[in-house]
mmCIF file of C-alpha atoms in Angstrom:
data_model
loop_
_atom_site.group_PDB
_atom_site.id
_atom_site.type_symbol
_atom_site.label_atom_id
_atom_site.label_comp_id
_atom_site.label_asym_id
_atom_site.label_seq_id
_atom_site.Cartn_x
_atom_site.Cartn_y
_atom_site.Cartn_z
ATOM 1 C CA UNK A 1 -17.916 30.530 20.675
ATOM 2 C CA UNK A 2 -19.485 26.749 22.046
ATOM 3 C CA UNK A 3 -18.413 25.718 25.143
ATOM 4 C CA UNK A 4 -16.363 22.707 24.975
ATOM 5 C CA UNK A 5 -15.611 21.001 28.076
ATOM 6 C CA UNK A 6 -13.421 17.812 28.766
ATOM 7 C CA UNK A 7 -14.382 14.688 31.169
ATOM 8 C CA UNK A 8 -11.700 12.012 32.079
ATOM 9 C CA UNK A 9 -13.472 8.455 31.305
ATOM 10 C CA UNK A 10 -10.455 5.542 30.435
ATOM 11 C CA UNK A 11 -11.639 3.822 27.436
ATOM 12 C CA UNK A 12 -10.844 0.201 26.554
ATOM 13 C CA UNK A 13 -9.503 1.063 23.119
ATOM 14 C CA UNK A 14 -8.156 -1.684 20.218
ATOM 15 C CA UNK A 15 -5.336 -2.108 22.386
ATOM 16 C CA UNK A 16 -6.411 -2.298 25.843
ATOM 17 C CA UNK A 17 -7.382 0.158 28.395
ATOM 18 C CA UNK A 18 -6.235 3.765 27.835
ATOM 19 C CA UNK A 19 -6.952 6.788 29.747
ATOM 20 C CA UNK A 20 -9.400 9.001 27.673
ATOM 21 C CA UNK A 21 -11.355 12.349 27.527
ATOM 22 C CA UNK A 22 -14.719 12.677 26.112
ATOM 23 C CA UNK A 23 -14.874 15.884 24.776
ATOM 24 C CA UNK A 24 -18.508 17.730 24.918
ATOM 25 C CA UNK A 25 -19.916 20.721 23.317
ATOM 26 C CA UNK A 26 -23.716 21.849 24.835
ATOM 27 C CA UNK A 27 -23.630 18.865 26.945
ATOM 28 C CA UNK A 28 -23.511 16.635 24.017
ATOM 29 C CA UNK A 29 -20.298 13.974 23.339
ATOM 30 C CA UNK A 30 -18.622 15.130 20.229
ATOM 31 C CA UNK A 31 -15.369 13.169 20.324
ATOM 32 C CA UNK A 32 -13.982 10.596 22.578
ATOM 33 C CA UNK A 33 -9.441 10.844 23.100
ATOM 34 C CA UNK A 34 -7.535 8.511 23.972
ATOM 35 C CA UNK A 35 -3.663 9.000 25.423
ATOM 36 C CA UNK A 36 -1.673 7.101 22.967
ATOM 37 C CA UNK A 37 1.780 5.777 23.886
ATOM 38 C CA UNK A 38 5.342 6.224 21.337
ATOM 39 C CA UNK A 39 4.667 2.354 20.371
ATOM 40 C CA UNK A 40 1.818 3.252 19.188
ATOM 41 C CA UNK A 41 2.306 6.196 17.220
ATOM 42 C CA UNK A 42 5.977 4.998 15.513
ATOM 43 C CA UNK A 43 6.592 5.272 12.343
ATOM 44 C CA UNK A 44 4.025 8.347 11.943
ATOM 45 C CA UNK A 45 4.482 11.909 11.798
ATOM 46 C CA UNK A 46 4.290 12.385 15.835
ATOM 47 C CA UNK A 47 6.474 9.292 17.052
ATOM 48 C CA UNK A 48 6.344 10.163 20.633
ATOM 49 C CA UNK A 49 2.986 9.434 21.318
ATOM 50 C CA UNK A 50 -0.661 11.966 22.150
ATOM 51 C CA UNK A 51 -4.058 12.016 22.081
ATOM 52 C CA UNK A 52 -5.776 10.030 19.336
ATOM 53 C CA UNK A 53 -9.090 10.666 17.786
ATOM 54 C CA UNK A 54 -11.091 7.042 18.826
ATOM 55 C CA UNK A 55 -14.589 8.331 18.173
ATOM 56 C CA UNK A 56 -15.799 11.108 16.633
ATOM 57 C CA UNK A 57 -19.746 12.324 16.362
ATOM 58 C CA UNK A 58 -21.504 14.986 14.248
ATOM 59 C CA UNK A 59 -19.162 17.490 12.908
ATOM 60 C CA UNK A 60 -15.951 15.258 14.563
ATOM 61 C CA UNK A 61 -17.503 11.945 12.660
ATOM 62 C CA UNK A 62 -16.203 9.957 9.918
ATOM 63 C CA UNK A 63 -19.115 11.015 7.373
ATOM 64 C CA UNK A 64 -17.130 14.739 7.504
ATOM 65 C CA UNK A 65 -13.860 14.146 8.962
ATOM 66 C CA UNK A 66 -11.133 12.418 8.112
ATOM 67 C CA UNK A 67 -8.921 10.635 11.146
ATOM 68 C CA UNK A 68 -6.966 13.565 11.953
ATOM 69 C CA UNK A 69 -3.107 13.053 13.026
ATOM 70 C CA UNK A 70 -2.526 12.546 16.980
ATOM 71 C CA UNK A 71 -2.300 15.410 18.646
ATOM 72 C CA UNK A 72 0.782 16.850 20.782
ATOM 73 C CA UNK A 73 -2.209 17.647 23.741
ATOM 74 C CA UNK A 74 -5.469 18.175 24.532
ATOM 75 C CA UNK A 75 -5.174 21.678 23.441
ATOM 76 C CA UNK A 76 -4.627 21.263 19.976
ATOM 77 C CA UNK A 77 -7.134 18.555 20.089
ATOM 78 C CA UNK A 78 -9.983 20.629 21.494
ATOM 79 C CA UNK A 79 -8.614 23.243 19.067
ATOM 80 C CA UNK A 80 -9.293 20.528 16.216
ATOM 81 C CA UNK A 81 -12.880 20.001 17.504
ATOM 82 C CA UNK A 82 -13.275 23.642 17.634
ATOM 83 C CA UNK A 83 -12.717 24.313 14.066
ATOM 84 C CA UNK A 84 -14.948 21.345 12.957
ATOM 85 C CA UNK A 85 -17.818 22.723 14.848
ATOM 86 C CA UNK A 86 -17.249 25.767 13.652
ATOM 87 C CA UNK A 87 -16.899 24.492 10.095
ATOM 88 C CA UNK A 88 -20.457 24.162 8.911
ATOM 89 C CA UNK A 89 -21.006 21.439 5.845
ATOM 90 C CA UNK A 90 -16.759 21.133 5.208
ATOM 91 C CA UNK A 91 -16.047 17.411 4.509
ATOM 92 C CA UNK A 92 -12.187 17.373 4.985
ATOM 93 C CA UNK B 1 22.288 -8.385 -16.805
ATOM 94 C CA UNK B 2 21.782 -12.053 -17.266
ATOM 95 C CA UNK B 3 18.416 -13.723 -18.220
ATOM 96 C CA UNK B 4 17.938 -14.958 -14.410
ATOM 97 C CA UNK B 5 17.924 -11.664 -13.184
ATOM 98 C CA UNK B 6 15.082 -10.134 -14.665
ATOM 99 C CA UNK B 7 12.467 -10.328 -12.378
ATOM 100 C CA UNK B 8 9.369 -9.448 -14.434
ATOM 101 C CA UNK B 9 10.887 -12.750 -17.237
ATOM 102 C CA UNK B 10 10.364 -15.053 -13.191
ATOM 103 C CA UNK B 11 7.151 -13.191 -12.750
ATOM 104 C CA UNK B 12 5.687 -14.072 -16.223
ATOM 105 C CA UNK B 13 7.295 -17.497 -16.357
ATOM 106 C CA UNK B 14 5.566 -18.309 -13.570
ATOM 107 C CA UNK B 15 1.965 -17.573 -15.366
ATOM 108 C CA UNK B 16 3.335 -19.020 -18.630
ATOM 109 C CA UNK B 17 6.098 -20.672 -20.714
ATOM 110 C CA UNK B 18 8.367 -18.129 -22.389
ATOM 111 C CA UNK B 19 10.522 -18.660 -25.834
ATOM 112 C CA UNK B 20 14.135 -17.975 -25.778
ATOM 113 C CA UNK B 21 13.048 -15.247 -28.205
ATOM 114 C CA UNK B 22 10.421 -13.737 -25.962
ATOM 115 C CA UNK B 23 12.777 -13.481 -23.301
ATOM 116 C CA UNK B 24 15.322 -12.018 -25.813
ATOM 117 C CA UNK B 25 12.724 -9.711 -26.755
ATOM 118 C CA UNK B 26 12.550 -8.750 -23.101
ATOM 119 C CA UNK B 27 16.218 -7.997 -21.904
ATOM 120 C CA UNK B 28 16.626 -6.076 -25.341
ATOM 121 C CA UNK B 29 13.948 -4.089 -24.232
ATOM 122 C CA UNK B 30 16.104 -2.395 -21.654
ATOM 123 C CA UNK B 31 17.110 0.954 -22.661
ATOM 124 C CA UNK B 32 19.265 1.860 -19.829
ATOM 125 C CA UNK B 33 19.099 1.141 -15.765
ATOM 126 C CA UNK B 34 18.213 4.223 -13.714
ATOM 127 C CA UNK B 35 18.596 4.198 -9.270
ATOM 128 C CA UNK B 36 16.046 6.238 -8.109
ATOM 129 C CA UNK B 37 16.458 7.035 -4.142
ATOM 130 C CA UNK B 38 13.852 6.348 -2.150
ATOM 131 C CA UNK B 39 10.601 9.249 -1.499
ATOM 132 C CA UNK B 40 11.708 10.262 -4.939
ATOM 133 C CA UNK B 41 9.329 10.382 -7.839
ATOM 134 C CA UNK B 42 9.900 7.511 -10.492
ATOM 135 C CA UNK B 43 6.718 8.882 -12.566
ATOM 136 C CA UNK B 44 4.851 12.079 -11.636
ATOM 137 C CA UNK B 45 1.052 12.807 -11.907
ATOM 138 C CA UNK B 46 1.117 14.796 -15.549
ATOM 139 C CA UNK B 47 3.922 13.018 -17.018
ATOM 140 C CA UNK B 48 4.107 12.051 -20.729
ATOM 141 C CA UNK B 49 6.750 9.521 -20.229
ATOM 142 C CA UNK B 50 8.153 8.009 -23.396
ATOM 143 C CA UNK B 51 9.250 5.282 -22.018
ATOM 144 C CA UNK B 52 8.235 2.793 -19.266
ATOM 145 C CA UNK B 53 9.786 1.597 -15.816
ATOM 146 C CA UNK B 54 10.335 -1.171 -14.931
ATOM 147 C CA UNK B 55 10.827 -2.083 -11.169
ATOM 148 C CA UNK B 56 14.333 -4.700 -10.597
ATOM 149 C CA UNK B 57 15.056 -3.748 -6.900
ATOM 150 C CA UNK B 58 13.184 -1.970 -4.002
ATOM 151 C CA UNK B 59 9.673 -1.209 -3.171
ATOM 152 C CA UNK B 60 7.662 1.547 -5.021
ATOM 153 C CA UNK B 61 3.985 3.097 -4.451
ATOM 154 C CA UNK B 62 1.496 4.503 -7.189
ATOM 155 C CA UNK B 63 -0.166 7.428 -5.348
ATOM 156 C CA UNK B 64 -2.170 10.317 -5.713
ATOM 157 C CA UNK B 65 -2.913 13.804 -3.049
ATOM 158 C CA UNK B 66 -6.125 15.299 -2.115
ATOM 159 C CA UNK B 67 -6.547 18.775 -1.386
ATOM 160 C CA UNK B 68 -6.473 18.065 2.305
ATOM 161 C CA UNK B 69 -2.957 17.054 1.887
ATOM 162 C CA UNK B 70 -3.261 13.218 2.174
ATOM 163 C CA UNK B 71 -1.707 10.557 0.131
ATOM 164 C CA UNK B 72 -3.609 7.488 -1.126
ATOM 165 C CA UNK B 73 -1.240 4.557 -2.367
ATOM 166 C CA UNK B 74 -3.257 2.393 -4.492
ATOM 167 C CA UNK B 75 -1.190 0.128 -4.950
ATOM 168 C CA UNK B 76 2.627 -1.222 -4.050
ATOM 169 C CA UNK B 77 4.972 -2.898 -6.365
ATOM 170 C CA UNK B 78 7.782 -5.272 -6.007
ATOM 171 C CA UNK B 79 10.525 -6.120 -8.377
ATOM 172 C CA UNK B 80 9.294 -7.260 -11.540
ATOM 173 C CA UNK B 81 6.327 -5.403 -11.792
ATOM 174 C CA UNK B 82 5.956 -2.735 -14.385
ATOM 175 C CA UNK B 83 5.271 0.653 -13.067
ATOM 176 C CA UNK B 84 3.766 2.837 -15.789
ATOM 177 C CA UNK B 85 3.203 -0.232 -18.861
ATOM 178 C CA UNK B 86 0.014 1.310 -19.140
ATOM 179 C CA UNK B 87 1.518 4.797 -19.630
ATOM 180 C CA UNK B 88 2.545 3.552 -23.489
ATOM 181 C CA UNK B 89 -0.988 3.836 -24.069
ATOM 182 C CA UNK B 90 -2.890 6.190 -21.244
ATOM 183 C CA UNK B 91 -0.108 8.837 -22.258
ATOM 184 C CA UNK B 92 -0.467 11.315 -19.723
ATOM 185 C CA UNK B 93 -0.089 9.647 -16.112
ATOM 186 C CA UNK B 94 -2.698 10.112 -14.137
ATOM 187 C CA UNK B 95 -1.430 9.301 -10.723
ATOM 188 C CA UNK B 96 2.321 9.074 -9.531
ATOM 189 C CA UNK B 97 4.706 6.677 -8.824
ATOM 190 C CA UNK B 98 7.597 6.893 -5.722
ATOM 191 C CA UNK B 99 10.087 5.331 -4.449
ATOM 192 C CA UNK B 100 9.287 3.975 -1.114
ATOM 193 C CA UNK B 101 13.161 2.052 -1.009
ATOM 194 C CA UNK B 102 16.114 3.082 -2.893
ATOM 195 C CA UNK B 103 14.413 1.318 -6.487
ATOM 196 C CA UNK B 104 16.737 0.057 -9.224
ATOM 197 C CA UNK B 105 14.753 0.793 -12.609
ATOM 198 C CA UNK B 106 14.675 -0.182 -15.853
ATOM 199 C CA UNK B 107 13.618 2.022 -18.553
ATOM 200 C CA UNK B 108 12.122 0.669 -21.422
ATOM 201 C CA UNK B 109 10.949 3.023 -24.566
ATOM 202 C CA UNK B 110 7.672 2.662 -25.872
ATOM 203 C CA UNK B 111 8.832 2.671 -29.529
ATOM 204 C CA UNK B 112 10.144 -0.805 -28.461
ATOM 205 C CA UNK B 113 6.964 -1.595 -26.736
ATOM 206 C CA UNK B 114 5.007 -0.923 -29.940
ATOM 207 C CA UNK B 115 8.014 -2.724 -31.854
ATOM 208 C CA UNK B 116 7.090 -6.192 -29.448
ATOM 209 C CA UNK B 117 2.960 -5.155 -29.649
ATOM 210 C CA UNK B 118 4.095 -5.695 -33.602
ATOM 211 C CA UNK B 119 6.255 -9.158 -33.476
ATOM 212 C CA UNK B 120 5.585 -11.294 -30.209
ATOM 213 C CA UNK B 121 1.760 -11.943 -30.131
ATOM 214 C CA UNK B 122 2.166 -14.102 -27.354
ATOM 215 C CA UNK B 123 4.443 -11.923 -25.415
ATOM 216 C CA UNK B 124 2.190 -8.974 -26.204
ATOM 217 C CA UNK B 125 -0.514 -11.190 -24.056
ATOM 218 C CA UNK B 126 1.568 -11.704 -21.633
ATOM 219 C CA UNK B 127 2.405 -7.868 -21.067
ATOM 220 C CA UNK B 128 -1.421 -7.543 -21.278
ATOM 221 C CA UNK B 129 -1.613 -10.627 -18.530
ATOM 222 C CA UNK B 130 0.457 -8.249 -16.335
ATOM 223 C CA UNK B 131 -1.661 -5.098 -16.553
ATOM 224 C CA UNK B 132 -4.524 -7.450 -15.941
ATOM 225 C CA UNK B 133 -3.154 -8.633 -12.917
ATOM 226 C CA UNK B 134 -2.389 -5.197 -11.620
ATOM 227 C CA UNK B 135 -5.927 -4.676 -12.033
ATOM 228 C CA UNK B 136 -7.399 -8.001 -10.477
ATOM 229 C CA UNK B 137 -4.515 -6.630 -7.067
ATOM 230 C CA UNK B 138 -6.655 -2.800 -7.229
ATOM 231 C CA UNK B 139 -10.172 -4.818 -7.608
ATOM 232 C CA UNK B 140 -9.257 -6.806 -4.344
ATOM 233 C CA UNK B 141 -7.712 -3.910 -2.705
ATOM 234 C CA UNK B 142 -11.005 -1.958 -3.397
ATOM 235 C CA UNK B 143 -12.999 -5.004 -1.993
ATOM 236 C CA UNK B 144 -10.748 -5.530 1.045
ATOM 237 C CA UNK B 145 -10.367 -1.341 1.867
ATOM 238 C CA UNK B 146 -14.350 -1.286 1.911
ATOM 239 C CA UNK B 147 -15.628 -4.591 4.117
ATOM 240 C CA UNK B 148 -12.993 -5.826 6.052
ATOM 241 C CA UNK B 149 -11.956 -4.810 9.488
ATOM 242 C CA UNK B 150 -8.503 -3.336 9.648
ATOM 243 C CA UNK B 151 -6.808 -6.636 10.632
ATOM 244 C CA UNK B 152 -8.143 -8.565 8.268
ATOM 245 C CA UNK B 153 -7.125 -6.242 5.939
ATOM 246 C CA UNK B 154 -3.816 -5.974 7.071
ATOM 247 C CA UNK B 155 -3.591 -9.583 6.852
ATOM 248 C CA UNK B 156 -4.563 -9.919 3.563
ATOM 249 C CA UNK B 157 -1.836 -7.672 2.453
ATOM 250 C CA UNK B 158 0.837 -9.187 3.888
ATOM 251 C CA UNK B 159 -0.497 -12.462 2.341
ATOM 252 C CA UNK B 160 -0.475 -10.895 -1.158
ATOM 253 C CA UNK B 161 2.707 -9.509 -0.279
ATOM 254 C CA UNK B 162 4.113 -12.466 0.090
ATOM 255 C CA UNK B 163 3.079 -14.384 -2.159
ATOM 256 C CA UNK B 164 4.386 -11.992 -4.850
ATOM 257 C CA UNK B 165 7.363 -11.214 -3.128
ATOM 258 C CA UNK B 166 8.122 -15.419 -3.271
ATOM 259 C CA UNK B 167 7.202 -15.177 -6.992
ATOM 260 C CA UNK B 168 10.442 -13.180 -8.021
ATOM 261 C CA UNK B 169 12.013 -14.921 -5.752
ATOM 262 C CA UNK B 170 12.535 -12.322 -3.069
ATOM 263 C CA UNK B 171 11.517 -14.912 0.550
ATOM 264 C CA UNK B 172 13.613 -16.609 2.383
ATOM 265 C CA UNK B 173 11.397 -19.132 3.469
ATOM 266 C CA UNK B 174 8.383 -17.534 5.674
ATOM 267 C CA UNK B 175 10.547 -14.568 5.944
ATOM 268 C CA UNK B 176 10.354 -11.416 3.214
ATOM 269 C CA UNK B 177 11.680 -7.925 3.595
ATOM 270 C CA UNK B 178 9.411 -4.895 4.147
ATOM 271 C CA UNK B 179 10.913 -1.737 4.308
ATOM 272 C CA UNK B 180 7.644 -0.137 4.447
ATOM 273 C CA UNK B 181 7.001 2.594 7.486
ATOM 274 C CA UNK B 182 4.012 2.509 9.508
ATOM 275 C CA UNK B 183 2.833 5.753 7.572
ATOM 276 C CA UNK B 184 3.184 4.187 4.149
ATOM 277 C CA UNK B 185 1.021 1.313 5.691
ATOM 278 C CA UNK B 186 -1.530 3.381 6.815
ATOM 279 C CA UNK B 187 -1.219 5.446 3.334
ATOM 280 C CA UNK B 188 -1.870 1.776 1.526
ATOM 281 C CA UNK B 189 -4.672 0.639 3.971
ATOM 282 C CA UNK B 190 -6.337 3.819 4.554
ATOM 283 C CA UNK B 191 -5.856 3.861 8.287
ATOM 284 C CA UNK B 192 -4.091 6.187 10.859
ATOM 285 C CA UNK B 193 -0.772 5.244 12.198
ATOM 286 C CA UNK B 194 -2.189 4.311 15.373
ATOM 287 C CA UNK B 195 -4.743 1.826 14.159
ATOM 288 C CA UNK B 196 -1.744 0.319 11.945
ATOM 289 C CA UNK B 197 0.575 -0.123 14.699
ATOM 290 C CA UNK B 198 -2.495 -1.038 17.082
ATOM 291 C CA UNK B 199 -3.258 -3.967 13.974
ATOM 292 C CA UNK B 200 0.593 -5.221 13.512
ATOM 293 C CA UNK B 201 0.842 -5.624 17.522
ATOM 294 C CA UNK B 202 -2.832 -7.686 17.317
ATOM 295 C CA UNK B 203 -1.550 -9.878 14.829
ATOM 296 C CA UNK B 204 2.031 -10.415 16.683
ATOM 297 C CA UNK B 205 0.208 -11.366 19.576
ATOM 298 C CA UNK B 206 -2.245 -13.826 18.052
ATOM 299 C CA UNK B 207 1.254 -15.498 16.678
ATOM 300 C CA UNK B 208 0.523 -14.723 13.167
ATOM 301 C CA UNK B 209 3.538 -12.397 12.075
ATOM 302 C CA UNK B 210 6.592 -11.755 13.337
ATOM 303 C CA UNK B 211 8.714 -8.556 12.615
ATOM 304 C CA UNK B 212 12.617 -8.088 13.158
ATOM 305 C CA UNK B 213 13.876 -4.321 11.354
ATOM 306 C CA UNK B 214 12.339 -4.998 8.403
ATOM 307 C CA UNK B 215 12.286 -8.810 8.116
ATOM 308 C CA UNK B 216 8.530 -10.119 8.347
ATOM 309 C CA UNK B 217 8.347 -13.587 9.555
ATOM 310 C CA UNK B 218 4.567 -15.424 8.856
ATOM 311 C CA UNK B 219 4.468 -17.595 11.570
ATOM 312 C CA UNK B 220 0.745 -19.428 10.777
ATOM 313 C CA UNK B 221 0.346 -18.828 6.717
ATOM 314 C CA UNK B 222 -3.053 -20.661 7.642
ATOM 315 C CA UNK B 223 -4.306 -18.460 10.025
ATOM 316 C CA UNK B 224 -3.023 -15.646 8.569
ATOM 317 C CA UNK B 225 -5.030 -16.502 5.604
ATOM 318 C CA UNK B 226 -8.281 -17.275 7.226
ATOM 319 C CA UNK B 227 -7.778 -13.972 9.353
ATOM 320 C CA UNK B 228 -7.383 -11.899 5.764
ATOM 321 C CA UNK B 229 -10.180 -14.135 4.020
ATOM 322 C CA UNK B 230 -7.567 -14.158 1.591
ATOM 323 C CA UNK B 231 -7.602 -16.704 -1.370
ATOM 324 C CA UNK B 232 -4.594 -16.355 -4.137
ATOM 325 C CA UNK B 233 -6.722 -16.733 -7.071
ATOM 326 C CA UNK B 234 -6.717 -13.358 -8.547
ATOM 327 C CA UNK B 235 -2.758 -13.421 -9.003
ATOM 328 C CA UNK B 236 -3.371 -15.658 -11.460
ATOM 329 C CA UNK B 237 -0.312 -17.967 -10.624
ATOM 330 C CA UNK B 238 -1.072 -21.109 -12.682
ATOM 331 C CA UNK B 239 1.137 -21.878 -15.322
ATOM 332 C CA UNK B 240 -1.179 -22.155 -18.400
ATOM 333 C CA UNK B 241 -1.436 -21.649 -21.822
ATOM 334 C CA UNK B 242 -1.963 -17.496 -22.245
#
């Protein structure tokens, strides 16, 4: 199994400043979180707020990913990373 | 139901002039009047409907899943607008249609859509006009989805929005309606909920919109416009010979 590890970074999302996690696998940035507040997760399936996907690279990017839903926490987003690594050629 | 309250006779009157007799044609055309509650299917993908709906009240989206489990809506109608016309000659439906509002319907058979395609040329132009408008709204969309950023895009849809909802007669001044969740946004615009609230809160703050509930207030129609690059020209909303 990779090692993915997590670094606290705040990231000036759309938005304003947020705090943030860039998530690495190896060493290398796979995904960059951001903490996302209830206003601006209402009306979605997780109203009270989480972790949002802001960037995603390789595996985590756009070209095979879609945006997945915010996250409850970081463990079910690292989990989410996890399985894309692990997912050779998948688009989702 | 009176003449005055069928929206799609305002939404083609607008384009063209009707006869009494077209407009007859029209309200006669109503088989019965169905409520269908909102996140109900009107139309489901598969459907041979022998009849089409038509929408009076409420908001409805045409959608369709992929196998990841997400919706796509591809496009959002308003009252007047017909949601499966094409279905009288596409036969099987190849997407759905749902309820996004509780939707007042009216049904209209295709035996007396092929009776009209038979006796009102012009009429049968004008029903033509409207599925050629519905494409003109999915060309945009396409356009707009693709190369703009996701405020501009939001932007332009509230424009459109408006504009058609002001057609049937449904603003009250800058102010229209829109019952539409965050989710059902991002469904339409192909965004996550976070980027639509992140978008609705930009344009509040620039002054552009202004939302109470569900009442959407443009507060710069200008700016708004120029934001949304959006130009009205593909509703086709001159009144001209058709």
């Amino acid at each position: 199994m990779r090692e993915i590890t997590l670094q606290s970074l705040p990231v000036l999302a759309d938005g304003g400043p947020h705090e943030g996690q860039l998530v690495l696998t190896d060493g290398h940035l796979v995904a960059v979180l951001t903490q996302v507040p209830a206003e601006e997760t209402a009306g979605g399936e997780r109203p009270a707020g989480g972790w949002h996907l802001e960037a995603g690279f390789g595996p985590c990017s756009d070209i095979m990913s879609i945006t997945p839903p915010v996250f409850a926490n970081l463990e079910e987003a690292v989990e989410w990373v996890r399985v894309r690594l692990e997912a050779g050629f998948a688009p989702s | 139901m009176t003449l005055m309250t069928n929206p799609l006779i305002l939404k083609l009157e607008r384009r063209d002039q009707l006869s009494d007799d077209e407009k007859r044609a029209l309200e006669n055309a109503i088989a019965r009047i169905r409520v269908v509650e909102a996140d109900e299917d009107i139309v489901r993908e598969g459907d041979r409907p022998a009849e089409s709906s038509l929408l009076l009240d409420g908001f409805a989206a045409r959608y369709k899943i992929v196998s990841n489990g997400r919706r796509q809506i591809s496009a959002l109608h308003v009252p007047g607008d017909f949601l499966d016309l094409h279905s009288f000659l596409l036969k099987t439906m190849d997407h759905g249609v749902l309820a996004l509002t509780t939707c007042r319907i009216a049904t209209v058979p295709h035996a007396t859509l092929e009776k009209i395609t038979d006796e009102f040329p012009h009429l049968t132009r004008m029903l033509w006009l409207n599925t050629l408008i519905d494409g003109a709204i999915h060309r945009e969309w396409l356009t707009a989805m693709g190369r703009l950023s996701a405020t501009a895009h939001m932007a332009h849809l509230i424009c459109e929005l408006y504009l058609r909802l002001k057609t049937v007669g449904r603003a009250e001044g800058d102010t229209i309606q829109l019952p539409i969740t965050q989710a059902e946004l991002g469904d339409t615009l192909g965004l996550s909920t976070v980027h639509v609230n992140r978008v609705l809160q930009e344009l509040r703050k620039e002054g552009l919109i202004r939302f109470q509930g569900d009442a959407l207030t443009i507060l710069d129609w200008e700016r708004l416009k120029k934001v949304g690059e959006f130009t009205s020209t593909y509703l086709s909303l001159q009144n001209e010979d058709r």
